[in-house]
Coordinates of C-alpha atoms in Angstrom, one line a residue:
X1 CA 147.6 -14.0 6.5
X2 CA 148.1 -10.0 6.1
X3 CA 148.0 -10.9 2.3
X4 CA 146.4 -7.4 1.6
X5 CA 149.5 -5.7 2.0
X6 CA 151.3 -4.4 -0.9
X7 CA 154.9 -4.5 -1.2
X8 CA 156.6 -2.0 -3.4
X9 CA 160.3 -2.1 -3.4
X10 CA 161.6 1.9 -2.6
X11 CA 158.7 2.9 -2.0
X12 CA 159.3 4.5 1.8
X13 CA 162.5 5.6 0.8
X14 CA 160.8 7.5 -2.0
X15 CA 157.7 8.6 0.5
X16 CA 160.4 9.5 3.2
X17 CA 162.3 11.8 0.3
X18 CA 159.5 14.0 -1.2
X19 CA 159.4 17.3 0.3
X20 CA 155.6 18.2 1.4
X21 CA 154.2 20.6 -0.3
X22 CA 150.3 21.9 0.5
X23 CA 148.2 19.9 -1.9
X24 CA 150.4 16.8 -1.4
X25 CA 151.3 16.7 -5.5
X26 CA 154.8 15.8 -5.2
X27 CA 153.8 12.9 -2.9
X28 CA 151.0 12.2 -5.5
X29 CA 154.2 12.3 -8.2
X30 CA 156.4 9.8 -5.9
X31 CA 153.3 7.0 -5.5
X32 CA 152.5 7.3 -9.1
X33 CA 156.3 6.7 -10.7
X34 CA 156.7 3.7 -8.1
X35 CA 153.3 2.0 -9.3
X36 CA 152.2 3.4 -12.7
X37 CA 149.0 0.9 -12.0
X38 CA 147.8 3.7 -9.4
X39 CA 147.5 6.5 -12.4
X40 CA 143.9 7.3 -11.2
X41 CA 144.9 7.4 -7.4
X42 CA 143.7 10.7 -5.4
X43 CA 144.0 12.2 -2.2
X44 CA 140.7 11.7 -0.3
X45 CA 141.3 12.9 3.0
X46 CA 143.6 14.2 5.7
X47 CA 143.2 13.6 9.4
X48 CA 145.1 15.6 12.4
X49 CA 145.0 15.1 16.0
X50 CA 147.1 12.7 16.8
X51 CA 151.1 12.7 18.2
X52 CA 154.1 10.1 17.9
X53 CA 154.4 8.5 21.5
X54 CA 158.2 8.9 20.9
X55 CA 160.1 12.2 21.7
X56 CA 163.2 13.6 20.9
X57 CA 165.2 14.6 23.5
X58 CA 167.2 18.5 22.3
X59 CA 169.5 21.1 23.6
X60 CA 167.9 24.6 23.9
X61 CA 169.5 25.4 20.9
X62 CA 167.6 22.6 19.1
X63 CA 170.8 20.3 18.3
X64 CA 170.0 16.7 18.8
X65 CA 170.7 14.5 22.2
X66 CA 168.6 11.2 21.3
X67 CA 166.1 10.3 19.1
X68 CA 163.8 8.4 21.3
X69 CA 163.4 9.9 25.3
X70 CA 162.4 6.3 26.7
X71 CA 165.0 4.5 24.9
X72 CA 167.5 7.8 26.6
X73 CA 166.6 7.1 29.6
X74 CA 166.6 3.2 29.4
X75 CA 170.2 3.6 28.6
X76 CA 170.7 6.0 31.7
X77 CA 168.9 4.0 33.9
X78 CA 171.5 1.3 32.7
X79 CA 174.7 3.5 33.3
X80 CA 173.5 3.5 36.9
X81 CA 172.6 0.0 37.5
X82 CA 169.0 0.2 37.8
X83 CA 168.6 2.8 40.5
X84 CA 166.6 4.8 39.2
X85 CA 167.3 7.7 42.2
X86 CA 171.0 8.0 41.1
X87 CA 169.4 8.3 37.0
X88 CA 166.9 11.2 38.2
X89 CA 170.2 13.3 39.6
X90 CA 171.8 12.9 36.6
X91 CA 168.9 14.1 34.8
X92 CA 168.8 17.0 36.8
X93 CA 172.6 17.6 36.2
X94 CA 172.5 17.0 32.2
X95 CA 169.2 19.8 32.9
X96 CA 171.1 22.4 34.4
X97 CA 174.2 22.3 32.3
X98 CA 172.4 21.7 28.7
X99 CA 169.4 23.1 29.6
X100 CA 167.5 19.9 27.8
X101 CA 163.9 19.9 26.5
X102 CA 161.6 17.2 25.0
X103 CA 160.0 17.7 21.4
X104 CA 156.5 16.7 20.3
X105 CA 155.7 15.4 16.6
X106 CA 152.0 16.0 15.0
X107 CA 150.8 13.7 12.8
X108 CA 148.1 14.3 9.8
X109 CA 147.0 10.7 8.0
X110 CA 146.8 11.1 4.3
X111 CA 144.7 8.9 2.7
X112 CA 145.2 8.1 -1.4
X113 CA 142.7 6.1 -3.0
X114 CA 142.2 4.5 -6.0
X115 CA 139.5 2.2 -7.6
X116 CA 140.8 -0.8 -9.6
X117 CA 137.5 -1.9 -11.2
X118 CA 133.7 -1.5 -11.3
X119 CA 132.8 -3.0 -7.5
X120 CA 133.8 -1.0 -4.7
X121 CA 135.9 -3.1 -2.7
X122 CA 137.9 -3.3 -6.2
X123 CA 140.5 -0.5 -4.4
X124 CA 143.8 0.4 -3.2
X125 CA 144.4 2.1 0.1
X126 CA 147.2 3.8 0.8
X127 CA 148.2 5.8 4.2
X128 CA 151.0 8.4 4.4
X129 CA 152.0 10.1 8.0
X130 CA 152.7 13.7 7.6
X131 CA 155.4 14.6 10.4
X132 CA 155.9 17.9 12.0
X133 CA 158.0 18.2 15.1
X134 CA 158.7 21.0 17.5
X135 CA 159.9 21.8 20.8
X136 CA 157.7 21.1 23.3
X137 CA 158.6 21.2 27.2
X138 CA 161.6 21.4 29.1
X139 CA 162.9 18.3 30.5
X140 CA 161.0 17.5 33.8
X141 CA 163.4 16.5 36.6
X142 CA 161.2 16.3 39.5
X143 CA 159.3 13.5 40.9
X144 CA 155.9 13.5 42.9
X145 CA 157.7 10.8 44.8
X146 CA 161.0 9.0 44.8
X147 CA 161.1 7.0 41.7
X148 CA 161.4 3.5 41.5
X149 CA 161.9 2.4 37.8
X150 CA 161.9 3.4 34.1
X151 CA 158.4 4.2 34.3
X152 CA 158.7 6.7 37.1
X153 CA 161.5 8.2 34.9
X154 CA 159.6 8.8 31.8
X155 CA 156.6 10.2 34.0
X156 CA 158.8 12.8 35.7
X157 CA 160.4 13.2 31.8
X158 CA 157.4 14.1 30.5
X159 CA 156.3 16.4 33.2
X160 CA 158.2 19.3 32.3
X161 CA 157.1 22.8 32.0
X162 CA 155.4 23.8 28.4
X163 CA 157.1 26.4 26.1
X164 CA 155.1 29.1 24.7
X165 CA 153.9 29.4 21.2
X166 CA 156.4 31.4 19.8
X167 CA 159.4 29.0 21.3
X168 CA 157.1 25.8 19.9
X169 CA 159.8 26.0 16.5
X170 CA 160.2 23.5 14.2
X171 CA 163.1 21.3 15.0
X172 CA 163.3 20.0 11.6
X173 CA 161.3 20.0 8.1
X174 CA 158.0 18.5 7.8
X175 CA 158.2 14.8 6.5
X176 CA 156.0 11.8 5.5
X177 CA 156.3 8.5 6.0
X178 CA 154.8 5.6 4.1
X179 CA 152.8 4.0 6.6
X180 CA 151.1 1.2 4.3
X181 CA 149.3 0.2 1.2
X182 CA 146.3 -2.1 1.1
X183 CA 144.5 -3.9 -1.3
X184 CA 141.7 -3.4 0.4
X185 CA 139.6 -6.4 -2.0
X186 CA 142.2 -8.8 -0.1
X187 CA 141.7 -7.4 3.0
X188 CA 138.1 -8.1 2.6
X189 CA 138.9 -11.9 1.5
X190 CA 140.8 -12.5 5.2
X191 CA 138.1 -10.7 6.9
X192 CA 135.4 -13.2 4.9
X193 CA 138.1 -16.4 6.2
X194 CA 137.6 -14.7 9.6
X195 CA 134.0 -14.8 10.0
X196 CA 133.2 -18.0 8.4
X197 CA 135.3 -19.1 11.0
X198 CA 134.3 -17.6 13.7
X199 CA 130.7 -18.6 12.6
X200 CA 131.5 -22.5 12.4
X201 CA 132.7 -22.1 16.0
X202 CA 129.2 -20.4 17.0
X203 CA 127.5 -23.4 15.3
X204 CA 128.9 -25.6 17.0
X205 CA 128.1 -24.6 20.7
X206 CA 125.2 -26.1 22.7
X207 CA 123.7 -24.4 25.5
X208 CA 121.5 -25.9 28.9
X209 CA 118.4 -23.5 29.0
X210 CA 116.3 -23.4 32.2
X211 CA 113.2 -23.0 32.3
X212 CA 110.4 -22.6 35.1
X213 CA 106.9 -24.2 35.3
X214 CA 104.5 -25.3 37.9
X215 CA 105.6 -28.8 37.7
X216 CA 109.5 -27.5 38.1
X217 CA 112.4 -26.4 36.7
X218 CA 113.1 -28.3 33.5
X219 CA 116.3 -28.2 31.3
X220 CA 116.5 -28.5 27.5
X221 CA 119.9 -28.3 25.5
X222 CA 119.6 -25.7 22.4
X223 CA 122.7 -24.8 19.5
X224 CA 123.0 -21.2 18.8
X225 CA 121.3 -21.6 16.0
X226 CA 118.1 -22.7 17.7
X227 CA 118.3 -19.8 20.1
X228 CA 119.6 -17.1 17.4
X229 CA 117.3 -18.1 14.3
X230 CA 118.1 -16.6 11.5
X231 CA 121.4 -14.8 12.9
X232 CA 123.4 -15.6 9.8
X233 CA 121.0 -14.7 6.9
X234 CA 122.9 -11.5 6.2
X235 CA 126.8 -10.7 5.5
X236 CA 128.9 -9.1 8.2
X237 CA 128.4 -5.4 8.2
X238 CA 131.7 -4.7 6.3
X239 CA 130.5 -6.8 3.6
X240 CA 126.7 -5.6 3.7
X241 CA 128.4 -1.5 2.9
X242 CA 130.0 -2.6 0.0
X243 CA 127.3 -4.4 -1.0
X244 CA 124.7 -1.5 -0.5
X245 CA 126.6 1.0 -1.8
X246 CA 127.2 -1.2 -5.5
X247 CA 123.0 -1.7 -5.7
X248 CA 122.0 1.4 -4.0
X249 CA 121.5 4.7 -6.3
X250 CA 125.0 5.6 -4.4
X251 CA 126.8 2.5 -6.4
X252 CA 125.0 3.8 -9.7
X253 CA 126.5 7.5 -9.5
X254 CA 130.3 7.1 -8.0
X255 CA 133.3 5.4 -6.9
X256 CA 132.9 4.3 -3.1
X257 CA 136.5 5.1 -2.2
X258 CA 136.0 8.8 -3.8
X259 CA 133.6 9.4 -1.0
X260 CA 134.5 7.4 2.1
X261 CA 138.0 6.0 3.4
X262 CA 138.2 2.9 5.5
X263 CA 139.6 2.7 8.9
X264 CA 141.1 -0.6 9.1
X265 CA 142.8 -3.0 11.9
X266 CA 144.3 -6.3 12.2
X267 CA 144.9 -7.2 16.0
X268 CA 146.1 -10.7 17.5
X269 CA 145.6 -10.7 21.1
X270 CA 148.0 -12.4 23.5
X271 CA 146.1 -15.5 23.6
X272 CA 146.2 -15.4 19.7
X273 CA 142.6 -14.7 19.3
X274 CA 143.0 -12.4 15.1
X275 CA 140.0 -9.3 15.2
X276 CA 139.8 -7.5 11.5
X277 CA 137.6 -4.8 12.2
X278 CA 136.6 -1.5 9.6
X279 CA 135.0 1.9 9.8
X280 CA 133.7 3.9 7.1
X281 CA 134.8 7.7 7.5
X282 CA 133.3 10.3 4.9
X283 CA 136.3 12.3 3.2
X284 CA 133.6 15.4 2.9
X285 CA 135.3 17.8 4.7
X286 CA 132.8 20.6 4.7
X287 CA 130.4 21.2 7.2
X288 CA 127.1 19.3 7.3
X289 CA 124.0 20.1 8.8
X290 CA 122.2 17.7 10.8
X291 CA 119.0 16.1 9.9
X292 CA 116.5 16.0 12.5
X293 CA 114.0 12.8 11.6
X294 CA 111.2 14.0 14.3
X295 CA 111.1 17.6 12.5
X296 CA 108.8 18.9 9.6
X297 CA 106.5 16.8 7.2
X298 CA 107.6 13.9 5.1
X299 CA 108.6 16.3 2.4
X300 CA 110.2 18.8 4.3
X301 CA 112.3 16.0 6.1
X302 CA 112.6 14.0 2.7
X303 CA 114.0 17.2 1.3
X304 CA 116.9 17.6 4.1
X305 CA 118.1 14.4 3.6
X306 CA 118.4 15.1 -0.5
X307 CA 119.9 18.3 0.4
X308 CA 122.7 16.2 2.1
X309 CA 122.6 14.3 -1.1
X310 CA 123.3 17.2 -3.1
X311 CA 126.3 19.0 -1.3
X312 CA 128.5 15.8 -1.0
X313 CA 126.9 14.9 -4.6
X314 CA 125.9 11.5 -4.0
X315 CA 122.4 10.2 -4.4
X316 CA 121.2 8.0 -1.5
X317 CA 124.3 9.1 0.5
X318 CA 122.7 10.5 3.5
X319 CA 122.0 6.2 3.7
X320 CA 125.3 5.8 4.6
X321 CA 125.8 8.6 6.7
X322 CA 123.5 6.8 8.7
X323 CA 125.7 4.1 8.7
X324 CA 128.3 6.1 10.7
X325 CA 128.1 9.6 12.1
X326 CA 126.1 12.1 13.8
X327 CA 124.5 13.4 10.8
X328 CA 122.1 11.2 10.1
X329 CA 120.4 8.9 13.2
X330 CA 118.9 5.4 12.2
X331 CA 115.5 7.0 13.1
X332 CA 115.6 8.7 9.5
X333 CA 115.6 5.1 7.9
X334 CA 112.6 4.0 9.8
X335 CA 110.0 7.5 8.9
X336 CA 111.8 7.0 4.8
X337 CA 110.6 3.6 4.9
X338 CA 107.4 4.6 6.6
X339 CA 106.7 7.4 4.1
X340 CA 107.7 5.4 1.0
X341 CA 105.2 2.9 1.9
X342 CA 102.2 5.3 2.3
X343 CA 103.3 7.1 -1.2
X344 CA 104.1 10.0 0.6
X345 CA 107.4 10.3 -1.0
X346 CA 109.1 8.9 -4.0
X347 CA 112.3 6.7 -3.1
X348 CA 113.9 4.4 -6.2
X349 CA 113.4 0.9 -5.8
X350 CA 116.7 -0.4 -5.7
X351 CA 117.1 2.1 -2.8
X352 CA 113.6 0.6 -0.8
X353 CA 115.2 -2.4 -0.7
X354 CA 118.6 -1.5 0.7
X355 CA 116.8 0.3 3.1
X356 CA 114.1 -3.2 4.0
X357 CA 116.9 -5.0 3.9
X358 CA 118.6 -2.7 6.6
X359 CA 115.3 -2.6 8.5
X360 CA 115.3 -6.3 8.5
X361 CA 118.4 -6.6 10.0
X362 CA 119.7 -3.0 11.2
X363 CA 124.1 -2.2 11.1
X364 CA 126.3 0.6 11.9
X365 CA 129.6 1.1 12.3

């Protein structure tokens, strides 16, 4: 298991080290003396709006109290035994004489790609965090209600009054952090071991099916297979994108990971139950228009979806737009298919049968 992680010695330390610059080339420099093997590796996209749960705890001045507010006030709550009333007054006395307030840290993802043969899972993966920390709030000291534990504490923590923008400074520089590299081929592999497995399980249940008649309720046994026929002909949708994209017009034209980055997870559950999951996200960062399927004639409509062909340059990309997003709706495939078939537009064959294959069996993401 997780054998799709790759394992470069000083490589964080090297991440953590590089001073951020706009276009992220000295990060690009760093990845590329550490594995010389990644010389074609670019970066594809860059995704905001998210925060580190973890705050630092600062003096008004900005000097540093404790890295970590939960861990702070776990040791606190500790100095006082548990009681969590005697913590909060001491709280409020550390507030009034330091005058304390809680940071908050941005985080952009930074995604670096880079194909490693001809078939588009043949890729690396690799996801830097771009840190950039700032005063946030004062330290909250009051409580809605008396508090009763460490939760309580962080709540009341947390609940300070906001600063303003222009006391919102940077408490430090902007840093990255190496978050992981995947070989994203592998990562397929344990995925694959995954689902077979997870299939041979569903072969092997039997269900009791009731039925009613005028002579009576009768009961037959039937295996998944019975009831689902034909459930398994296709590959699970991670495998069927990859697949698509190598024999679509898509495949034909560019690199897979020069156009889309892959959101990937790995979760075991309490009860040890492993879920692999992946979402295609487009790295196009321009604004797209939307293509309206019930609008216009075939060739009108034909000619919207080539248009978002053109600006992300891509042939048959708007397919996989359909895949995931709000660009594209899976109504689209249904009227190309439709208008293909009564020769009112011309669509390459290798794309009409992506797209009957699809129609057979619809995904998404």
């Amino acid at each position: 298991m997780m054998t799709y992680a790759i394992d470069i010695p000083g490589l964080p330390e090297a991440v953590a080290n590089t001073k951020p610059d706009k276009r992220h080339n000295a990060l690009h420099d760093a990845l590329i003396r550490h594995a010389p093997a990644w010389g074609d590796l670019r970066h594809t996209a860059s995704r905001g709006d998210t925060w580190r749960q973890t705050r630092q705890v600062r003096r008004a001045d900005g000097t540093l109290v404790a890295e970590d507010h939960e861990v702070w006030l776990a040791a606190l709550l500790a100095m006082h035994d548990g009681n969590a009333v005697r913590t909060l007054r001491t709280m409020q006395q550390l507030n009034q004489r330091e005058g304390l307030h809680l940071t908050q840290c941005s985080l952009v993802r930074l995604y670096l790609t880079a194909a490693r043969g001809s078939d588009p899972d043949q890729q690396v993966q690799i996801e830097v965090l771009l840190e950039h920390e700032v005063l946030d709030r004062k330290l909250g000291t009051d409580s809605w209600h008396v508090p009763d534990d460490l939760h309580d504490l962080v709540d009341a923590c947390e609940h300070g009054v906001g600063l303003a923008d222009a006391e919102r400074v940077a408490v430090r520089p902007d840093t990255y952090h190496f978050r992981r590299a995947i070989n994203v081929a592998r990562w397929l592999e344990e995925a694959d071991a995954l689902e077979d497995q997870e299939r041979a399980e569903l072969r092997q249940r039997v269900y009791t099916v009731t039925s009613s008649s005028p002579d009576g309720p009768s009961e037959t046994t039937m295996t998944f297979d019975e009831l689902n026929p034909g459930w398994d002909r296709y590959p699970p949708s991670y495998r069927r994108l990859f697949d698509d994209w190598k024999r679509s017009s898509a495949g034909n034209t560019a690199a897979l990971c020069d156009h889309w980055f892959l959101e990937l997870s790995d979760y075991t559950d309490a009860k040890g139950k492993r879920t692999m999951m992946l979402i295609p996200q487009w790295t196009f960062a321009k604004p797209l228009a939307k293509v309206d399927a019930r609008k216009g004639g075939d060739d009108e409509f034909y000619g919207a979806l080539q248009k978002l062909d053109r600006r992300v340059g891509v042939p048959f990309a708007w397919y996989f737009y359909m895949l995931h997003g709000n660009r594209v709706e899976s109504e689209a495939g249904e009227r190309v298919i439709r208008a293909a078939e009564e020769g009112t537009i011309v669509l390459p064959e290798r794309d009409y049968r992506v797209l009957k294959d699809w129609q057979d069996r619809p995904y998404s993401f």
